[in-house]
XYZ file of C-alpha atoms in Angstrom:
755
model
C 0.583 15.831 -41.412
C 3.887 15.618 -43.284
C 4.714 12.451 -41.381
C 1.445 10.840 -42.496
C 2.138 11.836 -46.108
C 5.586 10.224 -45.900
C 4.047 6.973 -44.683
C 1.488 7.033 -47.476
C 4.318 7.533 -49.971
C 6.242 4.597 -48.478
C 3.148 2.411 -48.712
C 2.684 3.423 -52.337
C 6.306 2.643 -53.114
C 5.962 -0.850 -51.636
C 2.880 -1.450 -53.788
C 4.790 -0.142 -56.784
C 7.631 -2.572 -56.004
C 5.162 -5.432 -55.944
C 3.700 -4.210 -59.240
C 7.176 -4.092 -60.803
C 7.716 -7.701 -59.752
C 4.298 -8.804 -61.023
C 4.667 -7.039 -64.380
C 8.305 -8.079 -64.885
C 9.489 -4.472 -65.223
C 12.921 -5.193 -63.732
C 15.743 -3.250 -65.314
C 13.590 -0.260 -66.244
C 14.309 3.223 -64.946
C 10.980 3.228 -63.094
C 11.878 0.002 -61.314
C 15.258 1.455 -60.289
C 13.716 4.640 -58.938
C 11.073 2.725 -56.959
C 13.569 0.246 -55.530
C 16.078 2.871 -54.377
C 13.367 5.119 -52.965
C 11.823 2.307 -50.953
C 15.277 1.480 -49.541
C 16.026 5.086 -48.533
C 12.684 6.338 -47.202
C 12.395 4.100 -44.046
C 15.762 5.349 -42.750
C 14.716 8.961 -43.379
C 11.461 8.389 -41.480
C 13.387 7.088 -38.464
C 15.764 10.056 -38.713
C 12.767 12.374 -38.669
C 11.394 10.601 -35.580
C 14.734 11.088 -33.785
C 14.853 14.764 -34.825
C 11.269 15.549 -33.742
C 11.553 13.838 -30.340
C 14.636 15.044 -28.451
C 13.951 12.695 -25.544
C 16.155 10.069 -23.927
C 15.616 7.724 -26.918
C 16.918 10.202 -29.449
C 20.405 8.647 -29.557
C 18.981 5.143 -29.993
C 16.827 6.110 -32.934
C 19.690 8.173 -34.317
C 21.832 5.042 -34.498
C 18.957 3.073 -36.009
C 18.332 5.719 -38.664
C 22.067 5.881 -39.457
C 22.195 2.134 -40.016
C 19.028 2.070 -42.110
C 20.120 5.078 -44.175
C 23.521 3.477 -44.768
C 21.694 0.387 -45.993
C 19.654 2.468 -48.422
C 22.696 4.428 -49.644
C 24.550 1.136 -50.163
C 21.733 -0.055 -52.382
C 21.881 3.182 -54.418
C 25.655 2.773 -54.780
C 25.237 -0.837 -55.874
C 22.548 0.145 -58.385
C 24.548 2.983 -59.907
C 28.094 1.600 -59.759
C 28.377 -2.095 -58.958
C 25.424 -3.551 -60.840
C 26.838 -2.949 -64.322
C 30.316 -4.317 -63.587
C 31.187 -7.576 -65.348
C 32.064 -9.673 -63.557
C 30.394 -8.257 -60.488
C 32.937 -8.175 -57.614
C 32.313 -10.434 -54.643
C 33.194 -7.520 -52.292
C 32.522 -3.805 -52.881
C 32.168 -0.594 -50.826
C 28.434 -1.284 -50.784
C 29.095 -4.276 -48.515
C 30.712 -2.010 -45.936
C 27.605 0.206 -45.841
C 25.259 -2.790 -45.773
C 27.163 -4.391 -42.915
C 27.261 -1.068 -41.013
C 23.535 -1.517 -40.507
C 24.008 -4.403 -38.055
C 26.208 -2.719 -35.405
C 24.052 0.412 -35.617
C 20.952 -1.702 -34.985
C 22.641 -3.487 -32.055
C 23.687 -0.181 -30.463
C 20.165 1.205 -30.879
C 18.683 -1.883 -29.218
C 21.107 -1.668 -26.292
C 20.352 2.046 -25.787
C 16.607 1.400 -25.842
C 16.874 -1.343 -23.229
C 19.592 0.087 -20.973
C 17.467 2.878 -19.579
C 14.380 0.706 -19.198
C 15.825 -2.289 -17.395
C 17.698 -0.902 -14.365
C 17.206 -4.072 -12.322
C 16.630 -7.626 -13.514
C 15.984 -10.824 -11.651
C 18.098 -13.930 -12.154
C 15.122 -15.518 -13.925
C 15.022 -12.645 -16.423
C 18.721 -13.012 -17.210
C 18.345 -16.767 -17.669
C 15.375 -16.220 -19.987
C 17.537 -13.827 -21.971
C 20.348 -16.378 -22.230
C 17.894 -19.123 -23.263
C 16.274 -16.954 -25.909
C 19.444 -15.484 -27.405
C 21.372 -18.762 -27.279
C 18.541 -20.875 -28.657
C 17.608 -18.543 -31.481
C 21.236 -18.011 -32.423
C 21.806 -21.767 -32.471
C 18.701 -22.558 -34.498
C 19.176 -19.712 -36.968
C 22.866 -20.429 -37.377
C 22.282 -23.944 -38.720
C 20.637 -22.938 -42.045
C 22.503 -19.638 -42.356
C 25.979 -21.046 -41.848
C 25.122 -23.824 -44.257
C 24.995 -21.180 -47.008
C 28.645 -20.294 -46.451
C 30.169 -22.628 -49.006
C 32.984 -20.731 -50.742
C 34.265 -21.772 -54.115
C 37.991 -22.551 -54.599
C 38.474 -19.208 -56.358
C 37.045 -17.167 -53.446
C 39.403 -14.892 -51.540
C 39.669 -14.771 -47.774
C 38.227 -11.229 -47.707
C 35.343 -12.276 -49.899
C 34.525 -15.228 -47.705
C 34.763 -13.119 -44.536
C 32.633 -10.288 -45.857
C 29.892 -12.473 -47.263
C 29.908 -14.728 -44.207
C 29.485 -11.613 -42.075
C 25.866 -11.294 -43.263
C 24.531 -14.556 -41.835
C 26.713 -14.180 -38.732
C 25.297 -10.685 -38.176
C 21.795 -12.028 -38.647
C 22.477 -14.704 -36.050
C 23.792 -12.181 -33.538
C 20.966 -9.701 -34.100
C 18.297 -12.424 -33.928
C 19.736 -13.684 -30.652
C 19.888 -10.148 -29.244
C 16.275 -9.467 -30.228
C 14.921 -12.638 -28.642
C 17.076 -12.021 -25.582
C 15.696 -8.490 -25.324
C 12.172 -9.870 -25.571
C 12.928 -12.257 -22.715
C 14.437 -9.470 -20.596
C 11.269 -7.455 -21.166
C 9.285 -10.302 -19.619
C 8.034 -11.765 -22.929
C 5.678 -8.825 -23.270
C 4.063 -8.957 -26.716
C 4.581 -5.236 -27.365
C 4.248 -3.693 -30.786
C 7.795 -2.292 -30.914
C 9.636 -5.503 -30.077
C 7.395 -7.634 -32.306
C 7.941 -5.302 -35.271
C 11.693 -5.391 -34.700
C 11.696 -9.191 -34.553
C 9.576 -9.428 -37.714
C 11.788 -6.932 -39.564
C 15.024 -8.696 -38.679
C 13.480 -12.083 -39.484
C 12.865 -10.828 -43.024
C 16.437 -9.544 -43.161
C 17.762 -12.950 -42.092
C 15.601 -14.657 -44.709
C 16.827 -12.368 -47.469
C 20.468 -12.674 -46.384
C 20.285 -16.474 -46.205
C 18.881 -16.837 -49.707
C 21.203 -14.214 -51.169
C 24.276 -15.918 -49.685
C 23.120 -19.252 -50.985
C 22.648 -17.787 -54.484
C 26.040 -16.062 -54.369
C 27.907 -19.244 -53.444
C 25.974 -21.150 -56.112
C 26.784 -18.493 -58.745
C 23.130 -17.848 -59.631
C 22.555 -14.492 -61.357
C 20.225 -12.693 -61.556
C 18.456 -13.208 -58.196
C 14.692 -13.592 -57.828
C 13.120 -10.170 -57.416
C 11.209 -11.202 -54.272
C 14.467 -11.181 -52.241
C 14.549 -7.372 -52.443
C 11.041 -7.356 -50.999
C 12.263 -9.105 -47.809
C 14.742 -6.275 -47.191
C 12.436 -3.373 -48.081
C 9.559 -4.742 -46.007
C 12.023 -5.463 -43.186
C 13.220 -1.838 -43.265
C 9.613 -0.658 -43.270
C 8.805 -2.774 -40.209
C 11.812 -1.301 -38.375
C 10.594 2.189 -39.243
C 7.168 1.272 -37.862
C 8.825 0.011 -34.659
C 10.652 3.322 -34.272
C 7.417 5.277 -34.690
C 5.541 3.045 -32.236
C 4.315 4.537 -28.938
C 4.129 1.135 -27.250
C 5.573 0.505 -23.777
C 9.057 -0.216 -25.165
C 9.179 3.547 -25.618
C 8.097 4.194 -22.050
C 10.266 3.298 -19.106
C 7.464 3.246 -16.606
C 5.620 0.503 -18.365
C 8.499 -1.952 -18.610
C 9.083 -4.139 -15.579
C 12.219 -3.857 -13.548
C 12.204 -7.608 -13.096
C 11.016 -10.526 -15.126
C 7.287 -10.244 -15.601
C 4.564 -11.833 -17.637
C 3.127 -10.201 -20.743
C -0.213 -8.559 -20.628
C -1.619 -9.834 -23.916
C -4.650 -11.998 -23.241
C -4.574 -11.362 -19.517
C -2.466 -12.919 -16.713
C -3.180 -16.513 -17.773
C -2.076 -15.928 -21.358
C 0.953 -14.007 -20.119
C 2.005 -16.860 -17.843
C 1.584 -19.294 -20.737
C 3.808 -17.201 -23.029
C 6.508 -16.664 -20.387
C 6.629 -20.425 -19.784
C 6.039 -21.844 -23.261
C 8.447 -19.678 -25.266
C 11.675 -20.384 -23.322
C 10.630 -24.010 -22.781
C 9.948 -24.497 -26.478
C 13.267 -22.906 -27.471
C 15.162 -25.070 -24.991
C 13.461 -28.234 -26.289
C 14.370 -27.326 -29.886
C 18.000 -26.851 -28.848
C 17.944 -30.171 -27.021
C 16.482 -31.799 -30.129
C 19.297 -30.251 -32.213
C 21.932 -31.699 -29.885
C 20.262 -35.136 -29.898
C 20.008 -35.079 -33.690
C 23.671 -34.139 -33.966
C 24.607 -37.009 -31.653
C 22.568 -39.589 -33.575
C 22.982 -38.437 -37.181
C 26.018 -38.627 -39.381
C 25.685 -35.001 -40.438
C 27.215 -32.656 -37.857
C 25.833 -29.209 -37.162
C 28.264 -26.285 -37.175
C 30.313 -26.223 -33.931
C 29.062 -22.700 -33.198
C 25.457 -23.919 -33.398
C 26.152 -26.823 -31.055
C 27.888 -24.574 -28.543
C 25.030 -22.058 -28.557
C 22.453 -24.826 -28.201
C 24.354 -26.267 -25.229
C 24.415 -22.862 -23.539
C 20.651 -22.479 -24.033
C 19.918 -25.947 -22.613
C 22.167 -25.338 -19.581
C 20.421 -22.014 -18.917
C 17.045 -23.767 -19.217
C 18.075 -26.330 -16.589
C 19.135 -23.555 -14.219
C 15.899 -21.705 -14.959
C 13.888 -24.825 -14.099
C 15.728 -25.218 -10.789
C 15.144 -21.546 -10.014
C 11.452 -21.889 -10.909
C 11.056 -24.829 -8.510
C 12.691 -22.864 -5.727
C 10.589 -19.818 -6.552
C 7.444 -21.947 -6.420
C 8.473 -23.269 -3.004
C 9.221 -19.743 -1.793
C 5.892 -18.509 -3.178
C 4.068 -21.304 -1.374
C 5.857 -20.450 1.864
C 5.089 -16.760 1.385
C 1.419 -17.520 0.812
C 1.329 -19.636 3.947
C 3.025 -16.874 5.931
C 0.627 -14.294 4.510
C -2.244 -16.330 5.977
C -0.588 -17.299 9.265
C -0.297 -15.308 12.469
C 3.385 -14.906 13.351
C 2.903 -15.055 17.110
C 0.586 -18.044 17.548
C 0.964 -19.965 14.286
C -2.820 -19.845 13.829
C -4.628 -18.585 10.768
C -4.646 -14.780 10.529
C -7.437 -12.350 9.658
C -6.890 -12.686 5.890
C -7.138 -16.478 6.070
C -10.197 -16.185 8.313
C -12.024 -13.893 5.872
C -11.135 -15.988 2.813
C -12.277 -19.167 4.566
C -15.541 -17.543 5.635
C -16.227 -16.324 2.098
C -15.707 -19.836 0.752
C -17.895 -21.340 3.470
C -20.751 -18.917 2.742
C -20.457 -19.570 -0.988
C -20.483 -23.352 -0.384
C -23.347 -25.692 0.198
C -23.376 -25.627 4.004
C -26.978 -25.295 5.272
C -25.705 -23.341 8.278
C -22.518 -22.223 9.954
C -21.586 -20.211 13.014
C -19.024 -17.462 13.444
C -17.640 -16.611 16.868
C -15.444 -13.786 18.162
C -13.481 -14.617 21.319
C -11.979 -11.694 23.244
C -9.845 -12.236 26.358
C -10.995 -10.261 29.389
C -8.566 -7.864 31.105
C -5.716 -8.858 28.813
C -4.508 -5.258 28.767
C -3.907 -5.468 32.502
C -1.610 -8.442 31.886
C 0.463 -6.422 29.425
C 0.547 -3.382 31.694
C 1.430 -5.372 34.818
C 3.831 -8.021 33.518
C 4.992 -6.666 30.164
C 4.332 -7.558 26.557
C 6.616 -10.607 26.617
C 4.390 -12.259 29.212
C 1.326 -11.156 27.254
C 2.714 -12.741 24.081
C 3.467 -15.972 25.937
C -0.092 -16.004 27.235
C -1.509 -15.522 23.729
C 0.548 -18.439 22.408
C -0.648 -20.672 25.249
C -4.262 -19.602 24.715
C -3.946 -20.386 21.005
C -2.535 -23.846 21.715
C -5.233 -24.627 24.252
C -8.062 -23.433 22.011
C -6.729 -25.434 19.077
C -6.570 -28.595 21.179
C -10.122 -28.107 22.475
C -11.801 -27.592 19.097
C -13.245 -30.414 16.992
C -11.989 -31.143 13.482
C -13.286 -28.865 10.762
C -13.431 -25.730 12.945
C -11.115 -22.925 11.817
C -9.396 -21.008 14.603
C -7.730 -17.690 13.749
C -6.099 -14.881 15.654
C -7.705 -11.710 14.351
C -5.419 -9.298 16.178
C -4.494 -8.307 19.713
C -6.276 -10.614 22.141
C -9.133 -11.396 19.764
C -9.672 -14.808 18.162
C -12.185 -15.925 15.557
C -13.856 -19.276 14.941
C -15.683 -20.562 11.877
C -17.826 -23.599 12.678
C -19.243 -25.056 9.446
C -22.455 -27.035 9.728
C -23.089 -25.819 13.306
C -26.356 -24.218 14.365
C -26.709 -22.081 17.488
C -26.987 -25.051 19.832
C -23.937 -26.869 18.479
C -21.902 -23.673 18.384
C -22.893 -22.907 21.987
C -21.671 -26.340 23.094
C -18.309 -25.805 21.400
C -17.879 -22.361 22.942
C -18.871 -23.501 26.442
C -16.233 -26.201 26.147
C -13.459 -23.782 25.224
C -14.553 -21.327 27.958
C -14.190 -24.126 30.510
C -10.806 -24.976 29.041
C -9.627 -21.380 29.293
C -10.561 -21.157 32.970
C -7.798 -23.599 33.871
C -4.787 -21.536 35.040
C -1.950 -20.761 32.654
C 1.493 -21.356 34.139
C 3.638 -18.394 33.163
C 7.196 -17.782 34.393
C 6.161 -15.031 36.809
C 2.653 -16.036 37.823
C -0.189 -18.484 37.255
C -2.955 -16.613 35.446
C -6.653 -17.371 35.143
C -8.192 -16.157 31.915
C -11.798 -15.383 31.142
C -13.140 -14.564 27.708
C -16.158 -12.903 26.170
C -17.649 -14.606 23.121
C -20.148 -13.432 20.549
C -21.752 -15.832 18.078
C -23.574 -15.121 14.822
C -25.287 -17.918 12.885
C -25.673 -18.161 9.110
C -28.268 -17.619 7.673
C -30.346 -16.534 10.698
C -28.140 -13.574 11.631
C -26.969 -12.690 8.138
C -26.364 -14.102 4.686
C -23.154 -12.255 3.860
C -19.753 -11.905 5.493
C -19.932 -8.237 6.593
C -23.283 -8.761 8.324
C -22.171 -11.930 10.103
C -18.920 -10.383 11.317
C -20.635 -7.208 12.459
C -23.271 -9.078 14.422
C -20.719 -11.446 15.969
C -18.663 -8.405 17.005
C -21.722 -6.711 18.491
C -22.599 -9.881 20.373
C -19.049 -10.156 21.722
C -19.138 -6.597 23.086
C -22.528 -7.305 24.612
C -21.034 -10.327 26.372
C -18.109 -8.223 27.617
C -20.282 -5.379 28.880
C -22.801 -7.729 30.453
C -20.165 -10.087 31.897
C -22.131 -12.986 30.414
C -19.214 -14.859 28.856
C -21.267 -15.939 25.828
C -23.857 -13.976 23.848
C -25.688 -14.893 20.654
C -26.428 -12.176 18.134
C -30.014 -13.378 17.905
C -30.425 -12.994 21.665
C -29.460 -9.342 21.931
C -32.125 -7.026 23.259
C -32.847 -3.696 21.620
C -30.901 -1.720 24.225
C -27.745 -3.812 23.748
C -28.079 -3.563 19.984
C -28.443 0.203 20.190
C -25.439 0.548 22.514
C -23.184 -1.587 20.366
C -24.444 -0.061 17.147
C -23.422 3.270 18.641
C -19.934 1.858 19.168
C -19.543 1.069 15.485
C -20.966 4.449 14.543
C -18.524 6.112 16.937
C -15.596 4.365 15.255
C -16.822 5.717 11.950
C -17.505 9.138 13.435
C -13.951 9.412 14.744
C -12.599 8.638 11.302
C -14.923 11.239 9.740
C -14.122 13.963 12.286
C -17.645 14.152 13.725
C -16.521 15.163 17.246
C -16.964 18.829 18.077
C -16.165 20.943 21.141
C -18.311 23.272 23.180
C -16.629 25.671 25.565
C -17.681 26.825 29.047
C -15.936 29.957 30.361
C -14.235 30.113 33.765
C -14.061 33.452 35.586
C -12.099 34.887 38.485
C -14.352 35.158 41.540
C -14.957 38.756 42.629
C -13.485 40.301 39.464
C -16.611 41.354 37.619
C -16.508 38.097 35.621
C -12.974 38.511 34.328
C -12.384 35.436 32.137
C -9.377 33.250 32.992
C -9.993 30.339 30.613
C -12.543 27.917 29.218
C -13.189 24.200 29.580
C -13.545 22.128 26.416
C -16.503 19.736 26.517
C -16.755 17.144 23.775
C -19.911 16.535 21.773
C -20.637 14.102 18.966
C -22.309 15.677 15.943
C -24.084 12.536 14.731
C -25.200 12.794 11.082
C -28.645 11.346 11.914
C -29.309 11.790 15.632
C -27.850 15.264 15.904
C -25.779 16.460 18.868
C -24.965 13.655 21.334
C -23.636 14.549 24.804
C -20.639 12.774 26.362
C -22.642 10.849 28.981
C -24.226 8.911 26.125
C -21.050 7.742 24.390
C -17.887 8.189 26.488
C -18.510 5.073 28.580
C -18.914 3.065 25.376
C -15.709 4.581 24.018
C -13.784 3.722 27.194
C -15.021 0.126 27.250
C -13.968 -0.342 23.604
C -10.525 1.224 24.168
C -11.372 4.219 21.999
C -10.700 6.932 24.579
C -7.156 7.508 23.367
C -8.536 8.329 19.946
C -11.260 10.517 21.451
C -8.761 12.460 23.580
C -6.402 12.851 20.635
C -9.220 14.338 18.551
C -10.322 16.622 21.403
C -6.782 17.891 22.039
C -6.270 18.637 18.362
C -9.568 20.541 18.145
C -8.788 22.444 21.349
C -5.283 23.448 20.251
C -6.569 24.524 16.868
C -9.195 26.727 18.570
C -6.644 28.180 21.007
C -4.476 29.135 18.045
C -7.453 30.793 16.381
C -8.362 32.750 19.527
C -4.782 33.880 20.064
C -4.578 35.062 16.468
C -7.758 37.076 17.081
C -6.274 38.735 20.164
C -8.058 36.544 22.745
C -5.332 35.014 24.980
C -7.484 32.149 26.285
C -6.326 28.898 27.890
C -8.402 25.732 27.407
C -8.875 22.838 29.836
C -9.284 19.288 28.471
C -10.287 16.180 30.408
C -8.086 13.073 30.368
C -9.060 9.423 30.706
C -7.505 6.336 32.245
C -6.092 5.342 28.861
C -4.140 8.580 28.573
C -2.464 8.149 31.951
C -1.379 4.651 30.953
C 0.113 5.771 27.653
C 3.844 6.558 27.998
C 3.751 8.348 24.615
C 1.060 10.802 25.730
C 3.392 13.632 26.914
C 5.211 13.517 23.586
C 1.876 13.718 21.736
C 0.898 16.805 23.738
C 4.280 18.417 23.084
C 3.902 17.713 19.384
C 0.481 19.400 19.299
C 1.765 22.491 21.090
C 4.648 22.716 18.646
C 2.391 22.201 15.637
C 0.079 25.039 16.637
C 2.886 27.200 18.078
C 1.307 27.481 21.527
C 2.883 28.079 24.937
C 2.377 25.238 27.453
C 0.345 27.566 29.664
C -2.340 27.725 26.967
C -3.402 24.182 27.805
C -4.726 22.732 31.069
C -5.333 19.014 31.555
C -7.905 17.720 34.030
C -8.065 14.261 35.629
C -10.607 12.863 38.068
C -9.694 11.270 41.386
C -10.964 7.872 40.240
C -8.749 8.025 37.167
C -5.748 8.934 39.300
C -6.217 6.033 41.674
C -6.662 3.405 38.913
C -2.878 3.227 38.535
C -1.544 5.858 40.919
C 2.195 5.270 40.410
C 2.052 5.470 36.617
C -0.367 8.389 36.777
C 1.869 10.412 39.105
C 4.925 9.769 36.938
C 3.144 10.815 33.752
C 1.592 13.897 35.369
C 5.051 14.848 36.570
C 6.296 14.797 32.975
C 3.416 16.989 31.834
C 3.920 19.410 34.715
C 7.612 19.589 33.882
C 6.655 20.689 30.366
C 4.866 23.700 31.856
C 1.328 22.424 31.319
C -1.243 23.254 34.002
C -2.911 20.312 35.725
C -6.158 20.099 37.667
C -8.005 17.454 39.704
C -11.597 17.374 38.452
C -14.700 16.482 40.531
C -12.711 16.748 43.745
C -14.572 15.346 46.713
C -16.470 12.595 44.882
C -13.637 10.067 44.677
C -11.058 8.786 47.117
C -10.068 12.231 48.475
C -6.848 10.840 49.892
C -4.694 13.508 51.499
C -1.716 11.201 51.061
C -1.741 11.422 47.298
C -2.976 14.996 47.315
C 0.218 16.227 48.925
C 2.393 14.685 46.207
C 0.189 15.445 43.195
C 1.920 17.869 40.768
C -1.306 19.830 40.110
C -2.173 23.521 40.004
C -5.926 23.453 40.611
C -8.591 21.544 42.515
C -12.047 21.576 40.931
C -14.644 21.179 43.638
C -17.583 19.077 42.484
C -20.927 20.764 41.796
C -22.630 18.518 44.371
C -21.100 20.642 47.131
C -21.037 24.011 45.351
C -24.701 24.066 44.342
C -25.851 23.521 47.951
C -23.384 25.737 49.776
C -25.992 28.519 50.243
C -28.620 26.193 51.740
C -26.750 23.302 53.366
C -24.349 24.155 56.231
C -22.466 20.876 55.790
C -21.859 21.563 52.111
C -20.803 25.101 52.961
C -18.317 23.764 55.508
C -16.870 21.335 52.945
C -16.455 24.126 50.400
C -14.833 26.471 52.897
C -12.422 23.842 54.267
C -11.482 22.652 50.785
C -10.640 26.215 49.760
C -8.362 26.547 52.757
C -6.758 23.147 52.050
C -6.060 24.019 48.425
C -4.519 27.355 49.325
C -2.352 25.786 51.994
C -1.003 23.369 49.344
C -0.334 26.203 46.887
C -3.251 25.315 44.618
C -6.160 27.289 43.255
C -9.722 26.143 43.859
C -12.220 26.055 41.006
C -15.890 25.774 41.864
C -18.114 23.959 39.349
C -21.877 24.219 39.103
C -22.360 27.919 39.943
C -26.016 28.542 39.122
C -26.779 31.974 40.591
C -25.321 35.177 41.999
C -25.910 34.068 45.610
C -23.642 31.079 45.156
C -21.036 33.260 43.469
C -21.157 35.699 46.397
C -20.740 32.888 48.913
C -17.748 31.563 47.009
C -16.199 35.017 47.097
C -16.745 35.068 50.838
C -14.935 31.730 51.210
C -11.980 32.925 49.122
C -12.620 30.660 46.124
C -10.412 31.534 43.131
C -12.312 30.532 39.999
C -15.907 29.653 39.183
C -17.825 28.168 36.280
C -21.415 27.120 35.775
C -24.683 27.856 34.020
C -25.117 30.983 36.161
C -22.041 32.421 34.441
C -22.229 30.938 30.929
C -23.506 27.731 29.391
C -21.246 25.600 27.167
C -21.546 26.863 23.590
C -19.929 26.210 20.258
C -16.751 28.049 19.292
C -18.474 30.848 17.375
C -20.920 31.637 20.198
C -18.171 31.408 22.817
C -16.006 33.780 20.780
C -18.762 36.422 20.786
C -19.201 35.943 24.544
C -15.459 36.332 25.145
C -15.328 39.554 23.134
C -17.910 41.056 25.471
C -15.922 40.254 28.634
C -12.538 41.186 29.986
C -9.899 38.461 29.672
C -7.223 37.920 32.295
C -3.604 37.889 31.119
C -2.430 34.397 30.225
C 0.416 33.350 32.489
C 3.668 32.558 30.695
């Protein structure tokens, strides 16, 4: 409130000063009081701002207030002491206080900028040199012209009075240089400072000219340039614009925000260019005219022009670098083709254009992962480069080819309907079937292609891309090579729509686990663990069982993500059960992808550490078919897991290869006998014999046998007779959610978890 009152008083004093001038009241006591008050009050306002805000800018505004207050005190001293002297001295103590304003202002400006500009680009420094040099040169010409001492002037008098225009030159150059360093941002603080010091320079120039010409008294409007200038500086100090906030000033040369990016670019280009041209014009004028500019002005103008030339060279190089960066941002590093960003931008432009139709194709190489796994990523990268070169050579002009990521390529075929697009794709499929000569082997490559046609299959980019992707997966699953989105049947659409929904569901955490208890045979259903069975809690279709989505996940290389989610849920539930006093272990099924992932053991170890679980709390199950997909890698990875203390089990034993050769070297703890044998062991002698012999085999190898599919007490009794170790099935407990399973566990005895 008091601050607002002070500003209203200052405004009233300025109006009173104007009234004094208009009414010719100079020399009256009222005029003296108004003039001295209007000189003193701006400095006091800045001092109050520094006192009220003890932030990092307090020192800067302290210096500014000291300089402005000294200026006001000097005017009071001149009014009370010097004004009535006859003759009035050319130099007085008031000059010392007036001149003290300039170094105080310079220090304040440096302090304000030092903290805000920790890092500047070369372009910013050059802009600063151009601005400060040019303004200093241009301002110095008229100001230095006022320094025309009479023969009676003393050296001190000349020096002191010349110090005013020189100080104005320096301060003006510093202000314009600071504006350039701030990226030519048209902020309130810097503009007010520039305007205030411009008025000071105007007043000083005219006053010096009048002094050297011996004119007395001066026109009263000269005082108004200084008082309004002080007021503008006080307004700059009270401003809350970005010059008072470090976060808002750029660390490098930037464009101002006034008028938007286009206006900012115009200002950042036009201002330094205009200043440099004015300096060049000054130098040309000096060279052609008889009248020479002051040497200081010429030197400063030359510096500004030289900096402008360097800035132009730097701008050209920056433009070249920017062009190269933009090309790189839209180019795939491996193949040199367009990348996904370029592909999407091109498609958007094509859809927005006047093409009556266009086709979009996704090309995915078949079994490319096997190439990477078998020969290494270097060979895989070489193959991708060769595929890119061959595709590019086989495509007609006007077709955009892009590598979208991994082994997937995209094509945009403007003006092509389904028939024309099909012809192009058939041609590149034939081209790809020619062998690729790699250093280690000649490879034949097949691809699966999905095509979507605009506008038949969609009128916007997301729809076209989604339908082309769905068509490509349909081609891969159906081994058709080429599939059109418009030709997909309802079943294929549903299956591939599920794939996209599964991707989204994984991101949203829609997978849940149900748990089926396992009990020790012949122990009155003493619980020894549970098996985690994944379910998908679909937001629309409800609970979806694994048979309906795991195959889709495996074919789309999503099983790693599914297993990661399942393991995290399982470990979290184990931790919860252990905290509740239920020492339960949980079995989780693995996929082919997990046994091919060398980082998988580390991921498991990380989960156990995160949830503070012993390795024995987790059991991992693999099927025989998964084991035999890549037996050597699988055995090595299982060995790492077993070495960590994690229990391992072979699931669905008896339905796969059942090779005794690999069985004797498998680092597993349990064999899970498939339900196909267990469920018939009470009625089928052959099944009973298989169960009994498998139990004996497992025990002879130091393994436990787990019987799946126990449906009734008779089967459980027969398993006890055969010496089976563990059983699970609907006859014991159905898979249930965690809450239901927890209640079931509390009602049964739990075996001690092995360390």
